[in-house]
Amino acid sequence: QVQLVQSGAEVKKPGASVKVSCKASGYTFTSYDINWVRQATGQGLEWMGWMNPNSGNTGYAQKFQGRVTMTRNTSISTAYMELSSLRSEDTAVYYCARVGGPTLDYWGQGTLVTVSS
Amino acid sequence: EIVMTQSPATLSVSPGERATLSCRASQSVSSNLAWYQQKPGQAPRLLIYGASTRATGIPARFSGSGSGTEFTLTISSLQSEDFAVYYCQQYNNWLTWTFGQGTKVEIK
């Protein structure tokens, strides 16, 4: 069955970077785009960007341009999302999600990133 | 950026009753609209895509309608497991996908 398993919770200081991983199984990793979505505590969902695991091509929401980098390692079917220059407002649960059909059909379990001094 | 506005923010419904949730787009998204369900501590779950197509394994009591700027999610007879937060999402504009702020369906 399709699974996306994310790395564990992180605590970072303001100004630092965080890199979250998303390991895919149960399907051909390079055949489906991966998106990243975040959710601050008690808030709604915010789309961050997209990556094609086959080509490595990416596209980022304007809000995160210059601070986010999405990469992958096809040999281990894993996608990564790195966010730099962290601030307290970046405290959130970060989700990876597969694009199946036209939109996000399978989601990872989420990774809590806490930014605190 | 296309702004998605959901109403109401909270909907109080008794089990077995019908629930109707609305989502409005600030400009046309054609039928490129999805609905997700999220329960506390869980990732969102895809319910509907293409405005009206149920995702795999989604019960028939969930139905979606609309096109352009006005969309509706209807739950025909609420079950206990349906009390959750529901989000609409447009995927019409590539690289600018956006979500609504959510509607919480709670037990009346």
Tab-separated table of C-alpha atoms in Angstrom:
chain	number	residue	atom	x	y	z
A	1	GLN	CA	0.000	0.000	0.000
A	2	VAL	CA	1.103	3.570	-0.606
A	3	GLN	CA	2.892	5.074	2.381
A	4	LEU	CA	4.734	8.304	3.011
A	5	VAL	CA	6.747	8.201	6.234
A	6	GLN	CA	8.236	11.438	7.495
A	7	SER	CA	11.129	12.131	9.834
A	8	GLY	CA	10.639	12.992	13.484
A	9	ALA	CA	9.939	16.229	15.282
A	10	GLU	CA	12.566	18.984	15.302
A	11	VAL	CA	13.328	21.915	17.573
A	12	LYS	CA	15.322	24.727	16.000
A	13	LYS	CA	16.523	28.170	16.999
A	14	PRO	CA	15.543	31.264	15.051
A	15	GLY	CA	17.775	31.742	12.025
A	16	ALA	CA	18.591	28.049	11.703
A	17	SER	CA	17.520	25.641	8.955
A	18	VAL	CA	15.512	22.439	9.109
A	19	LYS	CA	15.410	19.517	6.682
A	20	VAL	CA	12.414	17.173	6.759
A	21	SER	CA	12.420	13.845	4.937
A	22	CYS	CA	9.559	11.899	3.379
A	23	LYS	CA	10.168	8.241	2.465
A	24	ALA	CA	7.798	6.766	-0.095
A	25	SER	CA	6.848	3.113	-0.468
A	26	GLY	CA	4.197	1.046	-2.209
A	27	TYR	CA	4.491	2.796	-5.555
A	28	THR	CA	7.057	3.996	-8.085
A	29	PHE	CA	8.553	7.072	-6.434
A	30	THR	CA	9.546	8.780	-9.671
A	31	SER	CA	6.082	8.544	-11.210
A	32	TYR	CA	4.255	10.980	-8.915
A	33	ASP	CA	4.986	14.551	-7.869
A	34	ILE	CA	5.484	15.338	-4.190
A	35	ASN	CA	4.069	18.494	-2.619
A	36	TRP	CA	4.684	20.020	0.797
A	37	VAL	CA	1.952	21.609	2.925
A	38	ARG	CA	2.252	23.094	6.397
A	39	GLN	CA	-0.195	23.758	9.219
A	40	ALA	CA	0.422	26.004	12.205
A	41	THR	CA	-1.215	24.880	15.449
A	42	GLY	CA	-4.969	25.387	15.260
A	43	GLN	CA	-4.693	26.924	11.813
A	44	GLY	CA	-5.478	25.933	8.241
A	45	LEU	CA	-3.400	24.318	5.515
A	46	GLU	CA	-0.763	26.254	3.575
A	47	TRP	CA	0.679	24.959	0.302
A	48	MET	CA	4.456	25.392	0.067
A	49	GLY	CA	5.536	23.894	-3.219
A	50	TRP	CA	6.031	20.987	-5.566
A	51	MET	CA	8.776	18.657	-6.785
A	52	ASN	CA	8.934	16.165	-9.622
A	53	PRO	CA	11.006	13.255	-8.275
A	54	ASN	CA	11.910	12.078	-11.769
A	55	SER	CA	13.379	15.320	-13.109
A	56	GLY	CA	14.053	17.103	-9.849
A	57	ASN	CA	12.127	20.108	-11.135
A	58	THR	CA	10.547	22.225	-8.429
A	59	GLY	CA	8.090	25.065	-7.983
A	60	TYR	CA	7.611	27.069	-4.826
A	61	ALA	CA	4.848	29.275	-3.471
A	62	GLN	CA	5.906	32.894	-3.709
A	63	LYS	CA	5.810	33.257	0.075
A	64	PHE	CA	8.608	30.706	0.462
A	65	GLN	CA	10.750	31.620	-2.541
A	66	GLY	CA	14.381	31.964	-1.503
A	67	ARG	CA	13.896	30.101	1.787
A	68	VAL	CA	12.690	26.648	0.743
A	69	THR	CA	14.488	23.931	-1.189
A	70	MET	CA	12.900	20.648	-2.229
A	71	THR	CA	15.153	17.784	-3.273
A	72	ARG	CA	15.089	14.003	-3.561
A	73	ASN	CA	17.195	10.861	-3.486
A	74	THR	CA	15.654	8.427	-5.943
A	75	SER	CA	17.869	5.530	-4.804
A	76	ILE	CA	16.046	5.500	-1.466
A	77	SER	CA	12.676	6.890	-2.656
A	78	THR	CA	12.929	9.875	-0.340
A	79	ALA	CA	11.942	13.498	-0.769
A	80	TYR	CA	13.299	16.350	1.325
A	81	MET	CA	12.118	19.821	2.229
A	82	GLU	CA	14.622	22.273	3.690
A	83	LEU	CA	13.468	25.611	5.123
A	84	SER	CA	16.065	28.184	6.082
A	85	SER	CA	16.178	31.409	8.121
A	86	LEU	CA	13.582	29.976	10.488
A	87	ARG	CA	11.432	32.298	12.577
A	88	SER	CA	8.820	31.634	15.226
A	89	GLU	CA	6.036	31.890	12.629
A	90	ASP	CA	7.459	28.789	10.938
A	91	THR	CA	6.440	26.646	13.901
A	92	ALA	CA	4.038	24.180	12.318
A	93	VAL	CA	3.399	20.614	11.260
A	94	TYR	CA	4.901	20.000	7.823
A	95	TYR	CA	3.309	17.402	5.553
A	96	CYS	CA	4.488	15.795	2.357
A	97	ALA	CA	1.768	14.598	-0.002
A	98	ARG	CA	1.695	12.721	-3.289
A	99	VAL	CA	-0.043	14.122	-6.349
A	100	GLY	CA	-2.204	11.293	-7.666
A	101	GLY	CA	-4.807	12.091	-10.248
A	102	PRO	CA	-5.131	15.834	-10.125
A	103	THR	CA	-4.367	16.524	-6.483
A	104	LEU	CA	-3.057	15.282	-3.125
A	105	ASP	CA	-4.157	11.681	-2.671
A	106	TYR	CA	-1.734	10.328	-0.046
A	107	TRP	CA	-0.195	12.269	2.831
A	108	GLY	CA	2.631	11.662	5.252
A	109	GLN	CA	1.935	11.643	8.984
A	110	GLY	CA	3.378	15.119	9.470
A	111	THR	CA	6.520	16.460	11.146
A	112	LEU	CA	6.302	19.058	13.900
A	113	VAL	CA	8.933	21.763	13.588
A	114	THR	CA	9.211	24.076	16.576
A	115	VAL	CA	11.202	27.285	16.293
A	116	SER	CA	12.126	28.661	19.668
A	117	SER	CA	15.045	30.433	21.289
B	1	GLU	CA	-3.464	34.309	-5.681
B	2	ILE	CA	-6.901	32.719	-5.646
B	3	VAL	CA	-8.552	33.119	-2.238
B	4	MET	CA	-10.812	30.300	-1.069
B	5	THR	CA	-13.490	31.230	1.458
B	6	GLN	CA	-15.403	28.556	3.360
B	7	SER	CA	-18.634	28.942	5.265
B	8	PRO	CA	-19.710	28.525	7.919
B	9	ALA	CA	-16.629	28.388	10.138
B	10	THR	CA	-18.426	25.934	12.430
B	11	LEU	CA	-21.442	23.765	11.681
B	12	SER	CA	-23.333	22.063	14.501
B	13	VAL	CA	-25.211	18.998	13.307
B	14	SER	CA	-26.893	16.032	14.980
B	15	PRO	CA	-25.905	12.486	13.949
B	16	GLY	CA	-28.063	11.303	11.063
B	17	GLU	CA	-28.721	14.811	9.821
B	18	ARG	CA	-27.524	16.367	6.575
B	19	ALA	CA	-24.580	18.765	6.502
B	20	THR	CA	-23.942	21.292	3.750
B	21	LEU	CA	-20.587	23.075	3.536
B	22	SER	CA	-19.781	25.903	1.137
B	23	CYS	CA	-16.606	27.044	-0.565
B	24	ARG	CA	-16.228	30.118	-2.739
B	25	ALA	CA	-13.272	31.004	-4.968
B	26	SER	CA	-12.236	34.603	-5.623
B	27	GLN	CA	-12.040	33.767	-9.339
B	28	SER	CA	-13.057	30.819	-11.455
B	29	VAL	CA	-11.232	27.533	-10.798
B	30	SER	CA	-13.380	25.585	-13.268
B	31	SER	CA	-13.886	22.158	-11.657
B	32	ASN	CA	-10.367	22.005	-10.229
B	33	LEU	CA	-11.575	21.795	-6.659
B	34	ALA	CA	-10.936	19.189	-3.977
B	35	TRP	CA	-12.303	18.558	-0.484
B	36	TYR	CA	-10.325	17.085	2.411
B	37	GLN	CA	-11.319	15.823	5.848
B	38	GLN	CA	-8.981	16.262	8.803
B	39	LYS	CA	-9.402	14.771	12.264
B	40	PRO	CA	-7.377	15.939	15.283
B	41	GLY	CA	-3.786	14.762	15.180
B	42	GLN	CA	-4.170	13.272	11.697
B	43	ALA	CA	-3.145	14.261	8.204
B	44	PRO	CA	-5.833	15.459	5.802
B	45	ARG	CA	-7.662	12.800	3.788
B	46	LEU	CA	-8.800	13.379	0.209
B	47	LEU	CA	-12.581	13.073	-0.134
B	48	ILE	CA	-13.525	14.690	-3.443
B	49	TYR	CA	-11.632	15.905	-6.500
B	50	GLY	CA	-12.783	17.422	-9.752
B	51	ALA	CA	-15.488	19.117	-7.639
B	52	SER	CA	-17.677	16.009	-7.622
B	53	THR	CA	-15.638	12.786	-7.961
B	54	ARG	CA	-15.270	10.754	-4.798
B	55	ALA	CA	-11.775	9.515	-4.053
B	56	THR	CA	-11.122	5.804	-3.641
B	57	GLY	CA	-12.890	4.311	-0.639
B	58	ILE	CA	-14.948	7.388	0.217
B	59	PRO	CA	-18.536	6.537	1.218
B	60	ALA	CA	-21.407	7.581	-1.014
B	61	ARG	CA	-22.849	9.830	1.706
B	62	PHE	CA	-20.183	12.370	0.705
B	63	SER	CA	-20.991	14.323	-2.433
B	64	GLY	CA	-19.589	17.425	-4.065
B	65	SER	CA	-21.049	19.861	-6.537
B	66	GLY	CA	-20.390	23.182	-8.205
B	67	SER	CA	-18.062	24.754	-10.724
B	68	GLY	CA	-16.485	28.109	-11.402
B	69	THR	CA	-16.535	29.937	-8.079
B	70	GLU	CA	-19.206	28.230	-5.967
B	71	PHE	CA	-18.852	24.745	-4.524
B	72	THR	CA	-20.688	22.583	-2.005
B	73	LEU	CA	-19.805	19.490	0.001
B	74	THR	CA	-22.804	17.571	1.282
B	75	ILE	CA	-22.749	14.810	3.857
B	76	SER	CA	-26.149	13.178	3.526
B	77	SER	CA	-26.436	11.514	6.939
B	78	LEU	CA	-23.722	12.347	9.439
B	79	GLN	CA	-22.010	9.452	11.144
B	80	SER	CA	-19.986	9.782	14.336
B	81	GLU	CA	-16.739	9.413	12.381
B	82	ASP	CA	-17.623	12.399	10.154
B	83	PHE	CA	-17.179	15.026	12.861
B	84	ALA	CA	-13.988	16.737	11.731
B	85	VAL	CA	-12.636	19.795	9.924
B	86	TYR	CA	-13.196	20.012	6.163
B	87	TYR	CA	-11.023	21.994	3.760
B	88	CYS	CA	-11.565	22.913	0.146
B	89	GLN	CA	-8.564	23.374	-2.137
B	90	GLN	CA	-8.196	24.747	-5.650
B	91	TYR	CA	-5.610	23.302	-7.999
B	92	ASN	CA	-6.528	25.343	-11.053
B	93	ASN	CA	-3.502	27.608	-10.988
B	94	TRP	CA	-0.238	25.666	-11.067
B	95	LEU	CA	2.265	26.716	-8.431
B	96	THR	CA	-0.392	28.647	-6.538
B	97	TRP	CA	-2.577	25.965	-5.033
B	98	THR	CA	-4.606	27.355	-2.141
B	99	PHE	CA	-6.823	26.010	0.634
B	100	GLY	CA	-9.856	27.429	2.356
B	101	GLN	CA	-9.643	28.171	6.068
B	102	GLY	CA	-11.761	25.140	6.964
B	103	THR	CA	-15.211	24.314	8.331
B	104	LYS	CA	-15.462	22.446	11.605
B	105	VAL	CA	-18.380	20.023	11.757
B	106	GLU	CA	-19.252	19.419	15.386
B	107	ILE	CA	-21.867	17.413	17.242
B	108	LYS	CA	-24.992	19.376	18.091
